[in-house]
Coordinates of C-alpha atoms and ligand atoms in Angstrom, one line a residue:
X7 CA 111.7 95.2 85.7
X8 CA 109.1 92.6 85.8
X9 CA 105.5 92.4 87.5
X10 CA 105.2 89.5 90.0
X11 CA 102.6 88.1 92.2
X12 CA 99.7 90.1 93.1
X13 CA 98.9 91.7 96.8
X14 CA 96.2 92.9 96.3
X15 CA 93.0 94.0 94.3
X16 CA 90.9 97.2 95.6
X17 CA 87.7 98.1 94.1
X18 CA 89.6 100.1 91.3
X19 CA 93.1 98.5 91.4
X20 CA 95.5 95.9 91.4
X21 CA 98.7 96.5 93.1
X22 CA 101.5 93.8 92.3
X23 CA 105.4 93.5 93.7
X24 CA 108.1 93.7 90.8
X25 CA 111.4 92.4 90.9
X26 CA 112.9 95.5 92.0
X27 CA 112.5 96.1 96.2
X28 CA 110.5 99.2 97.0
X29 CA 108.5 99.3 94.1
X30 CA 105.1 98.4 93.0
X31 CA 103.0 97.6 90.0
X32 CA 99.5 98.9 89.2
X33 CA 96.8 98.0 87.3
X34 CA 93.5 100.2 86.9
X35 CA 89.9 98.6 86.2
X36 CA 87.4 99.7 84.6
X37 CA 85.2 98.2 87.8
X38 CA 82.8 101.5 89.1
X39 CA 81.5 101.1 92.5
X40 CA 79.6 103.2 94.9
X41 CA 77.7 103.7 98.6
X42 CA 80.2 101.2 100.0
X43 CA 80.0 99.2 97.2
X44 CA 75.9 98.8 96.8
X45 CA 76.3 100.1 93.3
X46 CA 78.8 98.4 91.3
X47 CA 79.5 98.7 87.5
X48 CA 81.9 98.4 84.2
X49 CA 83.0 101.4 82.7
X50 CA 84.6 100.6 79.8
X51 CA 87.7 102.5 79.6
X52 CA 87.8 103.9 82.8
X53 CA 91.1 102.5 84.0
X54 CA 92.8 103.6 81.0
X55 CA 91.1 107.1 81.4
X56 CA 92.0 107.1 85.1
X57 CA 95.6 105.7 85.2
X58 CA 96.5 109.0 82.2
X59 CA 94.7 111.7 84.5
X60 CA 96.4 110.3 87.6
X61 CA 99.6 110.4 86.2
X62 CA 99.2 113.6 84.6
X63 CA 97.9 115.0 88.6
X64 CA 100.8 113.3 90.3
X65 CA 103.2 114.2 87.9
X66 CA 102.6 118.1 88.0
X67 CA 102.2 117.8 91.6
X68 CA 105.8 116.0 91.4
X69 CA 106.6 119.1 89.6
X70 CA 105.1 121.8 92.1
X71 CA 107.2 119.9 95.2
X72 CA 104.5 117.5 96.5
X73 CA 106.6 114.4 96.4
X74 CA 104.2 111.1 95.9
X75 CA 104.5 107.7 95.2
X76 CA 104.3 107.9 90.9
X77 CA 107.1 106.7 89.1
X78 CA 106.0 106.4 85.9
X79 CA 102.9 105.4 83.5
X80 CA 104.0 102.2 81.7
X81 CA 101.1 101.0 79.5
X82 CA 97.4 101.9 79.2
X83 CA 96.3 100.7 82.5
X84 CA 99.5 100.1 84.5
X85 CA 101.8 102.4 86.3
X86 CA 104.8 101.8 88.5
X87 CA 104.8 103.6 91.7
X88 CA 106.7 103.7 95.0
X89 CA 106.1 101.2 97.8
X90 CA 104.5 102.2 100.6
X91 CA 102.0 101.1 103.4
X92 CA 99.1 102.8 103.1
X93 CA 97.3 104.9 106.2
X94 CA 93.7 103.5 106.7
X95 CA 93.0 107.1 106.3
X96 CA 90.3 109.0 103.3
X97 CA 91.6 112.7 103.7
X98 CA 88.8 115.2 102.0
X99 CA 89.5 118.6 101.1
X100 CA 86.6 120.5 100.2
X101 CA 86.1 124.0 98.4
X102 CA 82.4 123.6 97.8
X103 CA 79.8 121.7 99.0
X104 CA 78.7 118.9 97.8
X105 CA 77.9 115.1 98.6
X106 CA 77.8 114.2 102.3
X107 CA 79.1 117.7 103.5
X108 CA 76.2 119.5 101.6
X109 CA 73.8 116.4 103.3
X110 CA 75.5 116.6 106.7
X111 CA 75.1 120.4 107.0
X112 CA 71.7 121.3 105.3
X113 CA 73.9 123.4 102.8
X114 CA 72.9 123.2 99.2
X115 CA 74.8 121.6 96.7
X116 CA 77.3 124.4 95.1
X117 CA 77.4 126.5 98.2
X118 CA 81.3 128.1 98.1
X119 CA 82.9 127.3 101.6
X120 CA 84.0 130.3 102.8
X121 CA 87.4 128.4 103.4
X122 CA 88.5 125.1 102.5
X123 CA 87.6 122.0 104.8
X124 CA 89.5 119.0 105.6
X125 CA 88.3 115.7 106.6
X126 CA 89.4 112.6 107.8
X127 CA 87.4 109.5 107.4
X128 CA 88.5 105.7 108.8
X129 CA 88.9 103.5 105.3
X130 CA 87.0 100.5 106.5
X131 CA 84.5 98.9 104.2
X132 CA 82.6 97.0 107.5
X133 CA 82.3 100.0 109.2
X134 CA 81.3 102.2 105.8
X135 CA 84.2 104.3 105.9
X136 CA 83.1 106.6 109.1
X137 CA 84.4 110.0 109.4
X138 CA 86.5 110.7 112.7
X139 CA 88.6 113.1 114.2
X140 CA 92.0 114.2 115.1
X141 CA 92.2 112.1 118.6
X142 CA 90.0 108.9 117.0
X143 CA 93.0 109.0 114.7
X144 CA 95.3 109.5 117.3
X145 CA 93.6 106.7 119.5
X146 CA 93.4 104.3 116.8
X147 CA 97.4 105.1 116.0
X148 CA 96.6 105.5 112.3
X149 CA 99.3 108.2 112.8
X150 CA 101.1 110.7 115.0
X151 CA 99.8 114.4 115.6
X152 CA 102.9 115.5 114.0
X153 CA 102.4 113.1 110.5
X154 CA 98.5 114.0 110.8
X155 CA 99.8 118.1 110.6
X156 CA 102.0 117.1 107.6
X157 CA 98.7 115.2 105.8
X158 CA 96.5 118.3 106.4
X159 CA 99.5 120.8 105.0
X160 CA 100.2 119.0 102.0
X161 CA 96.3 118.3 101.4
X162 CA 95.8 122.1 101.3
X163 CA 98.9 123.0 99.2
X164 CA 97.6 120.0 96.8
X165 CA 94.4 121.5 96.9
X166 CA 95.7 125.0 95.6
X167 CA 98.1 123.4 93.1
X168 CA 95.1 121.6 91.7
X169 CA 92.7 124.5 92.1
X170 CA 94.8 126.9 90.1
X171 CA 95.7 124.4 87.6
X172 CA 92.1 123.4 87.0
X173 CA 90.6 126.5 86.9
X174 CA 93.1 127.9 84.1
X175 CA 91.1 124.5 81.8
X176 CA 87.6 126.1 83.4
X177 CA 87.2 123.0 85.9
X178 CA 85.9 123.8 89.0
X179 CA 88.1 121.7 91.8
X180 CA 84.7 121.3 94.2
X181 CA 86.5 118.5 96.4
X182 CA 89.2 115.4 96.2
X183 CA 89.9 112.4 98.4
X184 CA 93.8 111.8 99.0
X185 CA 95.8 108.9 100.6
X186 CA 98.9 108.8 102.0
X187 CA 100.8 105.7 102.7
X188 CA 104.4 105.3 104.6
X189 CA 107.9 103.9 102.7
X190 CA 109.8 101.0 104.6
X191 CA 111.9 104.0 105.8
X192 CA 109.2 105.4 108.1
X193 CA 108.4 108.6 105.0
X194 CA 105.0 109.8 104.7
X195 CA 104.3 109.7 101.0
X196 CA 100.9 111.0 99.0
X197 CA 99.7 107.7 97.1
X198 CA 96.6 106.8 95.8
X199 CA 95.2 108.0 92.4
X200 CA 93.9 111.1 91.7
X201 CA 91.0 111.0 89.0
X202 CA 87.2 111.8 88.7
X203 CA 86.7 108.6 90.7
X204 CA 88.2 110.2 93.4
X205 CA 87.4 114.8 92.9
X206 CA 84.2 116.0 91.8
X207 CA 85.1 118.5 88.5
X208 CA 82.7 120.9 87.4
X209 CA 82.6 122.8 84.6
X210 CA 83.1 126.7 85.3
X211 CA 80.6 127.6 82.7
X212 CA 78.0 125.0 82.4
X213 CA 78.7 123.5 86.3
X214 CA 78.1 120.0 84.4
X215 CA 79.5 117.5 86.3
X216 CA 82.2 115.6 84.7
X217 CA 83.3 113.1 87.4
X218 CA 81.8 109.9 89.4
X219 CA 79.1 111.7 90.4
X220 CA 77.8 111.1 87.2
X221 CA 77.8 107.0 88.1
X222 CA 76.3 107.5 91.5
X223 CA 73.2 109.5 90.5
X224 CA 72.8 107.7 87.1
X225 CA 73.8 111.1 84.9
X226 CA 74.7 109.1 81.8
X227 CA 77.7 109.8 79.8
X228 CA 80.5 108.8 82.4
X229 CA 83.2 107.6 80.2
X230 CA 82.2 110.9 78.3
X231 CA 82.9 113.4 81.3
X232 CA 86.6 111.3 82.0
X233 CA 87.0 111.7 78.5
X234 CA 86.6 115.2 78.5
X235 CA 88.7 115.7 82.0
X236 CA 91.7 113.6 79.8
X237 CA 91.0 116.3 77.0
X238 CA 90.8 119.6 79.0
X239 CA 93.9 118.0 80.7
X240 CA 95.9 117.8 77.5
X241 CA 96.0 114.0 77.4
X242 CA 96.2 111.6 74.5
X243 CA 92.9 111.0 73.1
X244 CA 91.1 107.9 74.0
X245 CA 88.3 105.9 72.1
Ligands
LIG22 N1 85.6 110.1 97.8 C1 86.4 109.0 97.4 N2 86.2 107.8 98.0 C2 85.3 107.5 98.9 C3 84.5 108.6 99.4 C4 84.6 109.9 98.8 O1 87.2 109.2 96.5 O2 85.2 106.4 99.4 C5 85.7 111.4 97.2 C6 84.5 111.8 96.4 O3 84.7 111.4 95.0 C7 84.5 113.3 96.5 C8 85.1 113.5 97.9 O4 85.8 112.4 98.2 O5 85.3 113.9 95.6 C9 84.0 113.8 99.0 O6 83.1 112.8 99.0 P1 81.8 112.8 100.0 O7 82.2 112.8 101.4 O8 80.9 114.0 99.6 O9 81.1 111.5 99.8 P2 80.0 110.9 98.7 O10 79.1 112.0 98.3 O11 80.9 110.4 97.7 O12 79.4 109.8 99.5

């Protein structure tokens, strides 16, 4: 199979066809950005970092029944995945609060939710990625009551897959963004990545913070806290 012309380039991706029909081409960055893209760095070795602990996350959930759009990790920074049209759609689980939930509600930072939360925000850089509910999605048609049940159930069972798996290498799973796209066929697929870019990890002992967070408040040490994710994770080593 071969990589051919590029479609598109995200803030922490490239996504090229290939010669074979319903599949695509990835490329991770190293390109950090944050607040709508206000704060924008290079990581070094972030999209190598990313693209293992994505494919090690999609892989097990593969595994556990959660059928997504990985195919398989083909060099450092690229991975072949399934085609699919993504939803304009940031779905955000929550066990803890943290980040805008913990700002929205008045909650302190670490409060335990007493049950997890989903939520759906509109992927739109103009508009800073708003958050909206179940009849703005319906309204907008970003997809059906029916697909939108399917996203939330899969979110959750992701979220305990994840949860359990994490907590067994003392990571606390506080929350995660997912995407899901659709195949040509009309399938609603999980896509995306899944990586500290996109959950906030803690660590159960120390509740050090090993994931973007540590970019967007100017912790220090990112590439350290990936590194250590990878490790924890059971990854090849990386430096
Ligand atoms: N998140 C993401 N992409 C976004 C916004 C959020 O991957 O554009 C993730 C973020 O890393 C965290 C979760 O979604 O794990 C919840 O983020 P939150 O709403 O607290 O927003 P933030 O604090 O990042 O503004």
């Amino acid at each position: 199979m071969d990589k051919r012309e590029q479609l598109y380039e995200g803030k922490a991706k490239k996504v090229f066809k290939t010669s074979e029909p319903g599949l695509f081409w990835l490329e991770y960055k190293d390109d950090a950005t944050a607040f709508n893209g206000a704060k924008r760095a290079q990581i070094t070795g972030k999209g190598v970092l990313n693209n293992e602990i994505s494919s090690i996350f999609l892989s097990l959930l593969k595994e556990k029944g959660i059928d997504n759009h990985f195919v398989k990790r083909i060099s450092d920074r690229e991975q072949v995945v399934r085609e699919v049209q993504i939803i304009p759609l940031e779905v955000v689980t929550r066990n803890i609060a943290a980040g805008s939930l913990a700002k929205r509600l008045g909650w302190e930072e670490g409060t335990r939710l007493s049950r997890p939360v989903v939520e759906w925000y509109y992927k739109d850089d103009e508009l800073g990625d708003p958050m909206i509910n179940d009849d703005h999605i319906a309204a907008l048609e970003l997809a059906t009551v029916k697909e939108l049940a399917q996203i939330k159930e899969t979110s959750l069972k992701v979220n305990d897959i994840l949860k359990e798996y994490l907590a067994a290498r003392n990571l606390i799973l506080v929350d995660f963004k997912l995407e899901f796209g659709k195949t040509a066929e009309g399938h609603l697929l999980l896509a995306d990545e899944i990586s500290p870019d996109t959950c906030r990890f803690w660590d159960a002992t120390t509740m050090e913070k090993l994931d973007k967070d540590r970019f967007r408040r100017d912790l220090g040490n990112v590439e350290d806290a990936y590194q250590e994710i990878l490790r924890r994770l059971g990854g090849e080593a990386h430096v």
